[in-house]
Tab-separated table of C-alpha atoms in Angstrom:
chain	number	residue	atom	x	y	z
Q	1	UNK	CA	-12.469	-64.552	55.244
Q	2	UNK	CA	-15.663	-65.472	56.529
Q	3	UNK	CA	-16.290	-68.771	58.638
Q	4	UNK	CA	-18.681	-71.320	57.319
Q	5	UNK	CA	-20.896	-70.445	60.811
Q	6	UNK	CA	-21.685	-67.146	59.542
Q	7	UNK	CA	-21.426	-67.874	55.838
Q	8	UNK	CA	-24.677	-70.451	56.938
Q	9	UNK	CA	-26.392	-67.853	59.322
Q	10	UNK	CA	-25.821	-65.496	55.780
Q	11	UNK	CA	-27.541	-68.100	53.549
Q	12	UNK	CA	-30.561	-68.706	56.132
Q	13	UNK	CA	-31.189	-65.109	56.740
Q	14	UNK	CA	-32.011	-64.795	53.096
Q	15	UNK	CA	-32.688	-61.627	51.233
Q	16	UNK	CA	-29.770	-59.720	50.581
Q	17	UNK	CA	-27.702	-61.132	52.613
Q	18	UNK	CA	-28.366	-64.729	51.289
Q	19	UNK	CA	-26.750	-63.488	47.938
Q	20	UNK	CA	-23.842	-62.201	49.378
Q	21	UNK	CA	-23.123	-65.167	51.384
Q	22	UNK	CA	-23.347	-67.492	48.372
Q	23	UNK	CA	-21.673	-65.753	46.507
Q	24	UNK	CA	-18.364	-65.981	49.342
Q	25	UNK	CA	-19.014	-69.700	49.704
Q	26	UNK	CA	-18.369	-70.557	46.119
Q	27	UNK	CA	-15.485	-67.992	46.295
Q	28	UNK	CA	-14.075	-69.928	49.546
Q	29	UNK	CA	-14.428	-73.380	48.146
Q	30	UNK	CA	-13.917	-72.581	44.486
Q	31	UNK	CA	-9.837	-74.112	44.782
Q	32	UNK	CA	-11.709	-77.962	45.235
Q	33	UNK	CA	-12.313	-77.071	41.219
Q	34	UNK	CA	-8.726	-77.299	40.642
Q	35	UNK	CA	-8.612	-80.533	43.000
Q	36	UNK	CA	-11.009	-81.940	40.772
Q	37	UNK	CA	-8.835	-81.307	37.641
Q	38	UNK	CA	-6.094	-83.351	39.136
Q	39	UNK	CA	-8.103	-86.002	41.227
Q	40	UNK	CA	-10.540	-87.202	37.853
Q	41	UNK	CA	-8.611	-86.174	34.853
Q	42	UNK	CA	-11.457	-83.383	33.831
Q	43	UNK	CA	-11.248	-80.510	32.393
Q	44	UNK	CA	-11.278	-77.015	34.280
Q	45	UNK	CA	-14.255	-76.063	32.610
Q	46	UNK	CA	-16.030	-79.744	33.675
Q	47	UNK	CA	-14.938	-79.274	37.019
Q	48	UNK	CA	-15.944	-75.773	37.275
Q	49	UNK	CA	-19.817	-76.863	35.863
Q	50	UNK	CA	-19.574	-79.811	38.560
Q	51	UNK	CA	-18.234	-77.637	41.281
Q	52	UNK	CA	-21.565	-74.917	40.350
Q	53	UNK	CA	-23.474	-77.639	40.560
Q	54	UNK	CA	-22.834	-78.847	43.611
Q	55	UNK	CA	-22.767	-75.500	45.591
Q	56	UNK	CA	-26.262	-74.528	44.366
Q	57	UNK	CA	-27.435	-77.963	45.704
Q	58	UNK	CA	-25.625	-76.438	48.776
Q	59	UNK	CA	-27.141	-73.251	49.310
Q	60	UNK	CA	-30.558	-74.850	48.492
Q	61	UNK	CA	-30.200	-77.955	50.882
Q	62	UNK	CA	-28.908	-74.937	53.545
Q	63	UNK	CA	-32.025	-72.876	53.006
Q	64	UNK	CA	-34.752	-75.115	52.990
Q	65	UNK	CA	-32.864	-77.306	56.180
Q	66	UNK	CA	-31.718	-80.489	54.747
Q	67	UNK	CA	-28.262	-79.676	55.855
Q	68	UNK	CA	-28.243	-80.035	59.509
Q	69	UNK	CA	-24.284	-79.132	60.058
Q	70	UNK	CA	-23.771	-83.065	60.937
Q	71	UNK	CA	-20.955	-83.095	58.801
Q	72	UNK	CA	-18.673	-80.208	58.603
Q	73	UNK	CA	-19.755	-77.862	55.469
Q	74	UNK	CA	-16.392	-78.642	53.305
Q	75	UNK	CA	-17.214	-82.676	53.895
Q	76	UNK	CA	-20.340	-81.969	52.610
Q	77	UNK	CA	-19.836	-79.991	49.871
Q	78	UNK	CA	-16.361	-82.047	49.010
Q	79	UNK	CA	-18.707	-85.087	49.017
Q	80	UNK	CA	-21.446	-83.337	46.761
Q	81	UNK	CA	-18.633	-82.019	44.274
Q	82	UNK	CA	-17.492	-85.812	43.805
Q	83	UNK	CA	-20.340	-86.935	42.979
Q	84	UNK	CA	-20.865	-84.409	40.616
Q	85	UNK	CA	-17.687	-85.177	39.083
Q	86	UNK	CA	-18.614	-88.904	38.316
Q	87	UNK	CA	-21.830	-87.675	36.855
Q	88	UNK	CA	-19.242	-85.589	34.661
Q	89	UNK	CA	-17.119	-88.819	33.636
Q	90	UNK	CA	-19.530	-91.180	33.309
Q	91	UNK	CA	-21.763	-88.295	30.981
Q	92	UNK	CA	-18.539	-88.152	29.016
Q	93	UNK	CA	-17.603	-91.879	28.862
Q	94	UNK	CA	-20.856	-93.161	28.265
Q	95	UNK	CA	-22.303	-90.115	25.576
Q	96	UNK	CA	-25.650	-90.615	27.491
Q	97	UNK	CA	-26.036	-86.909	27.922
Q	98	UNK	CA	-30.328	-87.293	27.843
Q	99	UNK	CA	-29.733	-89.844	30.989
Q	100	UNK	CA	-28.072	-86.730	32.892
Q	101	UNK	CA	-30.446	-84.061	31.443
Q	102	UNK	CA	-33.339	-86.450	32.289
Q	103	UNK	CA	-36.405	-84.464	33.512
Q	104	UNK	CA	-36.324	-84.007	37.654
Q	105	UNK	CA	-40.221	-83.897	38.462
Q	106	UNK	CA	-40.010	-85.279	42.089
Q	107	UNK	CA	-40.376	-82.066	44.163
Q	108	UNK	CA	-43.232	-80.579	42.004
Q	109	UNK	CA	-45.186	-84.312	42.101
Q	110	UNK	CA	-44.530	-84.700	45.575
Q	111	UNK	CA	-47.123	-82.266	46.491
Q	112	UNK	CA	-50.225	-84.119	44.208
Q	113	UNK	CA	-52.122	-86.489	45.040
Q	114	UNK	CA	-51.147	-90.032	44.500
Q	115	UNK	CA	-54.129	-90.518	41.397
Q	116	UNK	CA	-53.751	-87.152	40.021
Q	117	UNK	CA	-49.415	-87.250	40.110
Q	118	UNK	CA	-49.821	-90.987	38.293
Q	119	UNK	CA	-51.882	-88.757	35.407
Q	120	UNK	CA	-49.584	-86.249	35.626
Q	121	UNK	CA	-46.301	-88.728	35.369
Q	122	UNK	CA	-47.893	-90.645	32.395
Q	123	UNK	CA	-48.345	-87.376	30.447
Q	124	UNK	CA	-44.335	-86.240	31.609
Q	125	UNK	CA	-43.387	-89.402	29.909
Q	126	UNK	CA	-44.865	-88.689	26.695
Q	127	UNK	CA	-43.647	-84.629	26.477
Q	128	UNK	CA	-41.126	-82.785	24.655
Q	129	UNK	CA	-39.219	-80.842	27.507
Q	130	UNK	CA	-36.522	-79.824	25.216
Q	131	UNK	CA	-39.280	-77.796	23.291
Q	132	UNK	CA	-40.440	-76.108	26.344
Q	133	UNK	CA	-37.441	-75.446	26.934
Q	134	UNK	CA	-36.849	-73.895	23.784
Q	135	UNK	CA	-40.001	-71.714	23.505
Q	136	UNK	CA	-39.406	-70.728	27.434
Q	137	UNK	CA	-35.845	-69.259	26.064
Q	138	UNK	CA	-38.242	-67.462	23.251
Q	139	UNK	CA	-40.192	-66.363	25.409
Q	140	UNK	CA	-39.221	-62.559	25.575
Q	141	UNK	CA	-37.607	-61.398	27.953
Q	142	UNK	CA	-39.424	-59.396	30.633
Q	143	UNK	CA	-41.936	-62.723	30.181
Q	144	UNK	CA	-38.933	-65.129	30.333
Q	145	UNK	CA	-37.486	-63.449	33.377
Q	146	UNK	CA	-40.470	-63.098	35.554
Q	147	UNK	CA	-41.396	-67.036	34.783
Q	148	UNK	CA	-37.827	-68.190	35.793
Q	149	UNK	CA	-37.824	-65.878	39.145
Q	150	UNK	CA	-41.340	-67.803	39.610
Q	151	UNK	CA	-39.448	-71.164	38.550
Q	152	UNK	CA	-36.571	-70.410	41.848
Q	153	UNK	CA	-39.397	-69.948	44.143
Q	154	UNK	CA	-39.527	-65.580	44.652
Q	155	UNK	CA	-43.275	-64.948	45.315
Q	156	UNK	CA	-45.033	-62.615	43.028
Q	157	UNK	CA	-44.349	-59.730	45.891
Q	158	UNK	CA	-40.835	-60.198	45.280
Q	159	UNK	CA	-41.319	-60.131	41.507
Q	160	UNK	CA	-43.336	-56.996	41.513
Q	161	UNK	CA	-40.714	-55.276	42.849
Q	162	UNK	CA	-38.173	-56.534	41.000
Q	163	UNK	CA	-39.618	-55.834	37.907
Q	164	UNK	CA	-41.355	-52.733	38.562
Q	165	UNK	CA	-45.598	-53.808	38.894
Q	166	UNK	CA	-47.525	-51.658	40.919
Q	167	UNK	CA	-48.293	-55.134	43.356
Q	168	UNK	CA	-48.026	-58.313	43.908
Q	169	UNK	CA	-51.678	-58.862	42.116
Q	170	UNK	CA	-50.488	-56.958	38.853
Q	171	UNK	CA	-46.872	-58.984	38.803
Q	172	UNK	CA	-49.230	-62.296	39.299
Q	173	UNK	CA	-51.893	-60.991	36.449
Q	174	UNK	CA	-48.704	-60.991	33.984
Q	175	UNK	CA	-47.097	-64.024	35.160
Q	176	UNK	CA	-49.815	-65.925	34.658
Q	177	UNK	CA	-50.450	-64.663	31.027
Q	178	UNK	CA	-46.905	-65.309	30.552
Q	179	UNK	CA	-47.590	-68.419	31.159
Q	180	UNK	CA	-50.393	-68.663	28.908
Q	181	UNK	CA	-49.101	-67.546	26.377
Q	182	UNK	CA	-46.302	-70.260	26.325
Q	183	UNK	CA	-48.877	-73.048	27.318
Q	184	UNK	CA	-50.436	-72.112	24.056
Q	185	UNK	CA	-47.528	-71.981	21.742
Q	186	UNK	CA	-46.318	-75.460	23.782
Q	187	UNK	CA	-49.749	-77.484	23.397
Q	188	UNK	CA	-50.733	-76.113	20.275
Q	189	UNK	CA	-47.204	-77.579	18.617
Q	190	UNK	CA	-46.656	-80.510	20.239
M	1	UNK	CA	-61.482	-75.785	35.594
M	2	UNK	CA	-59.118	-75.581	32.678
M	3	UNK	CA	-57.169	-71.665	33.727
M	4	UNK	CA	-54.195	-71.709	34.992
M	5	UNK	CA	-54.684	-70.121	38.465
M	6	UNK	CA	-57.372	-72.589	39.454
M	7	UNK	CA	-54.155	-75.002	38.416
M	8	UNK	CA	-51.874	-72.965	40.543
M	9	UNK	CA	-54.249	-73.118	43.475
M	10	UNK	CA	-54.950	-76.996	43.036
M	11	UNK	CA	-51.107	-77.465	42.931
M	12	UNK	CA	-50.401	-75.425	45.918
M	13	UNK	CA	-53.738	-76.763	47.975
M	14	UNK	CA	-55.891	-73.701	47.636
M	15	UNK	CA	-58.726	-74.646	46.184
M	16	UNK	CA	-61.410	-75.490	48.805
M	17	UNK	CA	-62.634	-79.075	49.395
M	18	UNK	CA	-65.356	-79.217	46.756
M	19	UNK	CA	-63.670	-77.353	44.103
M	20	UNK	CA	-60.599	-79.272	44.650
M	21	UNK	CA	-63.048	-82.545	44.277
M	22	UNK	CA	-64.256	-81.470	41.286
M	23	UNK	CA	-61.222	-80.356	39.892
M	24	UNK	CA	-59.599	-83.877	40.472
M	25	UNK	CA	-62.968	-85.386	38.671
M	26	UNK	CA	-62.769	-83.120	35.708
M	27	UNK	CA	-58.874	-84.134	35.500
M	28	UNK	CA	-59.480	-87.620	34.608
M	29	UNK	CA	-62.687	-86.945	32.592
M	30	UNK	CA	-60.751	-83.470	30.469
M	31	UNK	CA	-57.849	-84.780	28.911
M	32	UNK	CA	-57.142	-80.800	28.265
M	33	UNK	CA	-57.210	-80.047	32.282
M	34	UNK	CA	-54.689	-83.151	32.579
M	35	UNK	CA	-52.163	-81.440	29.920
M	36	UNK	CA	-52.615	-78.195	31.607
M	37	UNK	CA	-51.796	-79.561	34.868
M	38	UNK	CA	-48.861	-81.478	33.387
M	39	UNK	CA	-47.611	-78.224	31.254
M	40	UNK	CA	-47.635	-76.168	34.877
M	41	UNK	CA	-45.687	-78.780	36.157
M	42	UNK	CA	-43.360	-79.049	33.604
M	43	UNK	CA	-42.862	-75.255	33.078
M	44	UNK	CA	-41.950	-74.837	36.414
M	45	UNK	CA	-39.465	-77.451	36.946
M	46	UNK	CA	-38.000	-76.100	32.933
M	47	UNK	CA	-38.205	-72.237	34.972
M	48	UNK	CA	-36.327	-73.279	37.798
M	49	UNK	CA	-33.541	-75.248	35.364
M	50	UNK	CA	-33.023	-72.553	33.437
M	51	UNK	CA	-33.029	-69.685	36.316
M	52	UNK	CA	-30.136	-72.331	38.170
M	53	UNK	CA	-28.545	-72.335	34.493
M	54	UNK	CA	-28.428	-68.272	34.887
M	55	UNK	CA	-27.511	-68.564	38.502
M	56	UNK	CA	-24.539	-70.834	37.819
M	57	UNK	CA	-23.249	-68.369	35.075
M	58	UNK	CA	-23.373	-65.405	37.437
M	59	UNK	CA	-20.881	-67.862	39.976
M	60	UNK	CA	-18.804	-68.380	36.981
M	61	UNK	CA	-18.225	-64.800	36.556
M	62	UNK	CA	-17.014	-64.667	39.976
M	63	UNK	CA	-14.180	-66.664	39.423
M	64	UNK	CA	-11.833	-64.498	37.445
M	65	UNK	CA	-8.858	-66.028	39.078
M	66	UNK	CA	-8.416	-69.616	39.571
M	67	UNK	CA	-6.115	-70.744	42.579
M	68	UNK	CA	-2.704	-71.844	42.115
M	69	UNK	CA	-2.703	-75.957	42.153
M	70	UNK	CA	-0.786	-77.131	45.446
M	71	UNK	CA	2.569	-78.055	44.832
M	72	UNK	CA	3.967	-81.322	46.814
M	73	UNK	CA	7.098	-80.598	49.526
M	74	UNK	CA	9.997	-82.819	49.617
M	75	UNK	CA	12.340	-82.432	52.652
M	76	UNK	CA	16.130	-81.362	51.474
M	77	UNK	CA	17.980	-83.170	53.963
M	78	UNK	CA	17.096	-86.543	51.678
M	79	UNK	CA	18.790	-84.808	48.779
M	80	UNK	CA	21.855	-84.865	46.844
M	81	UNK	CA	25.164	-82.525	48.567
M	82	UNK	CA	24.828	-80.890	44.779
M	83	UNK	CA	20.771	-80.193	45.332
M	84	UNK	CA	21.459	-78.553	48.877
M	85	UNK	CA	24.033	-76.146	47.801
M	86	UNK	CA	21.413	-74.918	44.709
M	87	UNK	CA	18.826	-74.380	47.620
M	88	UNK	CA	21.324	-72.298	49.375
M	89	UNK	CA	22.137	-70.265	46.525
M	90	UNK	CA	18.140	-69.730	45.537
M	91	UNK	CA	17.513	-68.814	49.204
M	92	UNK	CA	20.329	-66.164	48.743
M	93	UNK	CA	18.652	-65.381	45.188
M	94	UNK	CA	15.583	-64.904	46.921
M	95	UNK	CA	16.921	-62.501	50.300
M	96	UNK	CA	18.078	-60.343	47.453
M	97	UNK	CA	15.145	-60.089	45.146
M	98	UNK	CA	12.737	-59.280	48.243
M	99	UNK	CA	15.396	-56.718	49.630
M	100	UNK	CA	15.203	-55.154	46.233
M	101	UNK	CA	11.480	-55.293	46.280
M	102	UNK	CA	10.969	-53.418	49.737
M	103	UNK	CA	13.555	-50.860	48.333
M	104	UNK	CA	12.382	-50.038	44.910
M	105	UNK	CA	10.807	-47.111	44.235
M	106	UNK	CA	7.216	-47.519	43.864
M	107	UNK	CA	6.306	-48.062	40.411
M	108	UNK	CA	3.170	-50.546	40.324
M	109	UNK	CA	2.354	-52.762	37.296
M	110	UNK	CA	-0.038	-51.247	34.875
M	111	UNK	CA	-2.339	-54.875	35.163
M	112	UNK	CA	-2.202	-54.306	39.524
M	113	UNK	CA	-3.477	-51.024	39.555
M	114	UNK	CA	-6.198	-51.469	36.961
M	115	UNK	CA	-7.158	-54.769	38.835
M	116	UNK	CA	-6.780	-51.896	41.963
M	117	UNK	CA	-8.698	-49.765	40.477
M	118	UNK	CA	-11.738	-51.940	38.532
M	119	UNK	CA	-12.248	-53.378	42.175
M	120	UNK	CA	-12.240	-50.291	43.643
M	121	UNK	CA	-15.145	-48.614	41.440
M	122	UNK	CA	-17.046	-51.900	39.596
M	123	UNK	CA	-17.729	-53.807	42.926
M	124	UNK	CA	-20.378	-52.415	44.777
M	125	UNK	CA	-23.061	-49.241	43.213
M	126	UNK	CA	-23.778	-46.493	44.905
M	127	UNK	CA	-27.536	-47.097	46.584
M	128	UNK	CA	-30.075	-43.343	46.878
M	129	UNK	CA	-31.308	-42.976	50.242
M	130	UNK	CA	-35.238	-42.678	50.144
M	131	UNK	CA	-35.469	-42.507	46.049
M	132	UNK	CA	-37.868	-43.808	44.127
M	133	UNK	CA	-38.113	-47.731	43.949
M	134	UNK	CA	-37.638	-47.586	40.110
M	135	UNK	CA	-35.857	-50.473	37.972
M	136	UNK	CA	-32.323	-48.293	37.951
M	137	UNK	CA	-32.120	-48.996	41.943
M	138	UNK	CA	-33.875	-51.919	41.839
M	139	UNK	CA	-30.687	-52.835	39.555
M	140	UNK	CA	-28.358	-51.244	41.896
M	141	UNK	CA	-30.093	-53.845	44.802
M	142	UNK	CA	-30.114	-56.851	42.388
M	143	UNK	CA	-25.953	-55.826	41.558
M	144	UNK	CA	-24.931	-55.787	44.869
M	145	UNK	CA	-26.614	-58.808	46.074
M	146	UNK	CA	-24.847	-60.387	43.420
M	147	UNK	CA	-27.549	-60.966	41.004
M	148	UNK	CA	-25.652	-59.780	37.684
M	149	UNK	CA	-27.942	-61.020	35.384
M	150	UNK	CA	-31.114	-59.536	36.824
M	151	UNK	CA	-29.185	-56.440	37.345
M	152	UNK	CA	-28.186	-56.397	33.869
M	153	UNK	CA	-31.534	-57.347	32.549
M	154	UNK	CA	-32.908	-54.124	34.534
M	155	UNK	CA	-30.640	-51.981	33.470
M	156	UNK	CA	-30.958	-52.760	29.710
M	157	UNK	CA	-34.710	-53.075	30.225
M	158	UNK	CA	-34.493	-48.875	30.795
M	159	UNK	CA	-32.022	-47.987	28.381
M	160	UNK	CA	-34.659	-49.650	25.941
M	161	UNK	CA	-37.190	-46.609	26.697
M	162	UNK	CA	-34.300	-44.108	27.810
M	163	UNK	CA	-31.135	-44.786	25.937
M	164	UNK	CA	-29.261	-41.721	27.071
M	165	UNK	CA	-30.171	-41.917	30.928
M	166	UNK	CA	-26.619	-41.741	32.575
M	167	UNK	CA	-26.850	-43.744	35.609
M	168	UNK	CA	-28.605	-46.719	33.577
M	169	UNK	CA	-25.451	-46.467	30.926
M	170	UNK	CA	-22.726	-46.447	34.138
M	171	UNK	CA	-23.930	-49.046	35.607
M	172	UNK	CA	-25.087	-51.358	32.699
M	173	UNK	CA	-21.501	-50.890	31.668
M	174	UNK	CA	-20.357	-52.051	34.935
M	175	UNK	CA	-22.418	-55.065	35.271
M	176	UNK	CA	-21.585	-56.505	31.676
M	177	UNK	CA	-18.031	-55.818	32.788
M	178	UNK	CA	-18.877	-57.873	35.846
M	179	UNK	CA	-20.446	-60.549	33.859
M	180	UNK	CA	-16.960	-60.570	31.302
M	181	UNK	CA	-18.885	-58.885	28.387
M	182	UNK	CA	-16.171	-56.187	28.056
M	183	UNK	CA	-17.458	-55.271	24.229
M	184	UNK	CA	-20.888	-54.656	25.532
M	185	UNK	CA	-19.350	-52.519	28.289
M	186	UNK	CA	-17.079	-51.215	26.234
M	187	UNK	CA	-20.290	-49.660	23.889
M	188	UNK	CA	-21.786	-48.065	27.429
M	189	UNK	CA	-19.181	-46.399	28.568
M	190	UNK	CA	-18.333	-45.016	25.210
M	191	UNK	CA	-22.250	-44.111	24.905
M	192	UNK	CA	-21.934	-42.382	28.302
M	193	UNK	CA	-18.445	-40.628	27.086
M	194	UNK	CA	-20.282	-38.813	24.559
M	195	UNK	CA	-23.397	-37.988	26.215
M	196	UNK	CA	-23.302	-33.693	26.006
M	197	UNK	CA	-23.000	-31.402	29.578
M	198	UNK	CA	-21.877	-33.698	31.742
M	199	UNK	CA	-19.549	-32.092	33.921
M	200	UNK	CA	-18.409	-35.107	35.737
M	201	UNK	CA	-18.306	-37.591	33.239
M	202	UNK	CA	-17.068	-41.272	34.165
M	203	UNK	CA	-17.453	-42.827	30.870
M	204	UNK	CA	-14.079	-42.290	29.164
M	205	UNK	CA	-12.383	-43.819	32.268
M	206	UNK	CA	-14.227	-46.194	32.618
M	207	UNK	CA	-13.836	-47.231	28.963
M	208	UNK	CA	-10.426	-46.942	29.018
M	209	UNK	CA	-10.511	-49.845	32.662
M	210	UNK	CA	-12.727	-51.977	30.286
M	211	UNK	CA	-9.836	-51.875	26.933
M	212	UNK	CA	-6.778	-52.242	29.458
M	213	UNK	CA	-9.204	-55.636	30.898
M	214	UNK	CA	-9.982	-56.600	27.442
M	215	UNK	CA	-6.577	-56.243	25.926
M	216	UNK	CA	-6.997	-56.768	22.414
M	217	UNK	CA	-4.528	-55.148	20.068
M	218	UNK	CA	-5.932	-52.119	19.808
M	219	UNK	CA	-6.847	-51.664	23.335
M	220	UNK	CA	-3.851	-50.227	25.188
M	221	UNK	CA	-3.192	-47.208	22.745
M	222	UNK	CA	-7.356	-46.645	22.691
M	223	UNK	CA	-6.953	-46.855	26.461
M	224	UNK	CA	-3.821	-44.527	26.552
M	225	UNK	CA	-5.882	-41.260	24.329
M	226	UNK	CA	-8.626	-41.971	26.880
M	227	UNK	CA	-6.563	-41.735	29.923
M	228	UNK	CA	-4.561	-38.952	28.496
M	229	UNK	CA	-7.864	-37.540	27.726
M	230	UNK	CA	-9.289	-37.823	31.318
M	231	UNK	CA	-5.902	-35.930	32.975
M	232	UNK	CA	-6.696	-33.176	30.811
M	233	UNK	CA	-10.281	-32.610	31.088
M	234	UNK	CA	-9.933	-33.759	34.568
M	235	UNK	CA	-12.807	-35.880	34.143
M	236	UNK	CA	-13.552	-38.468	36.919
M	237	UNK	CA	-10.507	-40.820	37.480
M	238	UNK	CA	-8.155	-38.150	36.809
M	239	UNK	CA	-5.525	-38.902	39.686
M	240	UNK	CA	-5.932	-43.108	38.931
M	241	UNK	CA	-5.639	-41.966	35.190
M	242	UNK	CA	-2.350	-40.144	35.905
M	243	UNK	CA	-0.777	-43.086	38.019
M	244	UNK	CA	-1.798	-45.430	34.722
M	245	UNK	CA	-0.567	-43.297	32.504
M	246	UNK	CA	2.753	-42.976	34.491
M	247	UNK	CA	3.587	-47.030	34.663
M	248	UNK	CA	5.060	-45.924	31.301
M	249	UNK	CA	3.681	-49.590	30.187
M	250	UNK	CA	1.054	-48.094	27.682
């Protein structure tokens, strides 16, 4: 089995080697679901949503540097897991599922300007995401997939490849129109 | 002002001064620039939820077999005269069983070698040297990073257009058997089965791996005429078909 040193070194190096390496993390970790079971009276299937949810916080606090290796990664991702599994509890307990789907707009309004993010937030308040979400899932599906590779951050040369355009300008052309194309159905039935 | 690159650019701080200036004017004059901004925003955080959502069902797939829960240890020597002499007795129980494991003639379990032998061709695709970047082994890439669903999606994507191209059924059928979607997989493989002149045809064996992982009533005698099938064609999987076929639990 791997050691969390390389299984780190894996996830920074990205590319292919970044999936692999995820992918042998959650493997490597995956019993602390079944610690969960016992530990806060969930079910496997809440515990193995929490546990997900924690290790793609993981692998994305690992890649972009917020984890420094401080802490140990098992602390870490122990710690993470927990917390995820009182957001699972108190979800359940409290039937406030809309307070733990609530829209997460920090990172994208961190990078406006303080005027234009205060227009921005006002507007956020007022929107239907569940709609979006809903007509992004219509979408179709070549359109649908190359949004949501644009939504986890690959760059329009990594979509052209994936998806077969002839460059990164062509894959951008389409995204974009994909995009349209749900702005329209989105603004024109709100 | 109101497209959505010059929205992109704002957001990512492309735009030059001046545009950028009167882009941030026109936002608080347009009420239409301000909901475009706000959709882009939106969109991409509701992209990125829903492409974790697929990422966290591709992790789900990999767990196919949950650890056993630890069991807590309590010293014997605390215990009853009655509770030591059982342990004795199991320990002899146990000597026995493993002597008669190392000794018996080898005869694996039908569900060990088809976990054997799923592993052994489902886990990683074969990747062409130098071919042609095309969506098959861009598939093939996304599979064995571990990307199922893209993989899948590609693979599907060219069976739309070419529904009886053989490498896009084998390994379609592979990745929905990765992802658990054995009747989908099930339906590829057979597709590939019956595809005409192949002389090294995969499809029936594979099928028959995909029935003995499903197990539904049916499955094991389906799975059985397969095998049977694959010995005496001697199609590929004709030696693993013969050891299944000989666990004499089909």
């Amino acid at each position: 089995m791997a050691s969390d040193t390389e299984l780190l070194a894996g996830i920074r190096a990205g590319g292919a080697l970044r999936r692999t390496s995820e992918n042998r993390l959650y493997e490597k970790y995956a019993y602390l679901i079944d610690t969960g079971v016992r530990n806060h009276k969930l079910t496997d299937d809440e515990c193995a949503s929490a546990y997900s949810d924690a290790i793609l916080a993981v692998f994305e606090h690992v890649s972009t540097g917020r984890f420094e290796g401080r802490s140990e990664l098992k602390t870490y991702l122990h710690q993470l897991f927990s917390n995820k599994c009182v957001d699972a509890i108190r979800k359940k307990t409290t039937n406030r599922s809309s307070v733990h789907n609530a829209f997460s707009i920090d990172d994208s309004l961190m990078q406006l300007p303080d005027a234009t993010r205060s227009i921005v937030q006002q507007l956020i308040a007022r929107s239907d995401v569940e709609r979006l979400h809903q007509y992004l899932h219509e979408l179709g599906e070549k359109c649908r997939t190359m949004v949501l590779a644009w939504g986890e951050g690959f760059g329009d040369d990594e979509i052209a490849v994936t998806l077969g355009y002839q460059s990164a300008a062509v894959a951008k052309t389409s995204r974009l129109r994909c995009l349209d194309k749900l702005r329209d159905r989105y603004l024109t039935r709100l | 002002m109101n497209d959505l690159e010059t929205i992109e650019n704002y957001v990512n701080g492309l735009l030059p001064p001046a545009e950028r200036d009167r882009f941030e004017v026109e936002l608080t004059q347009n009420p239409a620039v301000a909901e475009s901004l706000t959709f882009y925003v939106m969109a991409q955080q509701v992209a990125r939820q829903q492409a974790l959502d697929a990422r966290k069902a591709e992790l789900a797939a990999l767990r196919t077999r949950p650890a056993l829960p630890e069991t807590s240890v309590r010293p014997l020597w605390g215990s009853s005269p009655m509770v030591r002499w059982l342990a004795v007795a199991a320990s002899i129980v146990l000597v026995l069983a493993v002597g008669y494991y190392a000794l018996r003639p080898e005869t694996d379990s039908l569900a060990d070698l088809t976990t054997t032998y799923t592993t052994e061709r489902f886990s990683q695709l074969p990747v062409t040297m130098g071919g042609e970047a095309d969506a098959v082994q861009q598939g093939i890439a996304r599979f064995n990073d571990g990307q199922l669903t893209r993989a899948d999606s590609l693979f599907e994507t060219v069976l739309r257009t070419q529904p009886t191209r053989d490498d896009a059924l084998t390994y379609a059928g592979i990745t929905a058997f990765q992802l658990g979607q054995y009747d989908r997989a099930i339906d590829r493989f057979e597709q590939l089965g019956q595809l005409p002149g192949r002389f090294a045809n995969p499809g029936p064996y594979y099928e028959a791996l995909t029935r003995l992982r499903r197990n539904l009533p049916d499955d094991k005698s389906r799975a059985k005429t397969l095998l049977q099938q694959v010995v005496r064609q001697n199609l590929v999987g004709a030696k693993e078909a013969d050891k299944l076929l000989k666990t004499n639990q089909l």
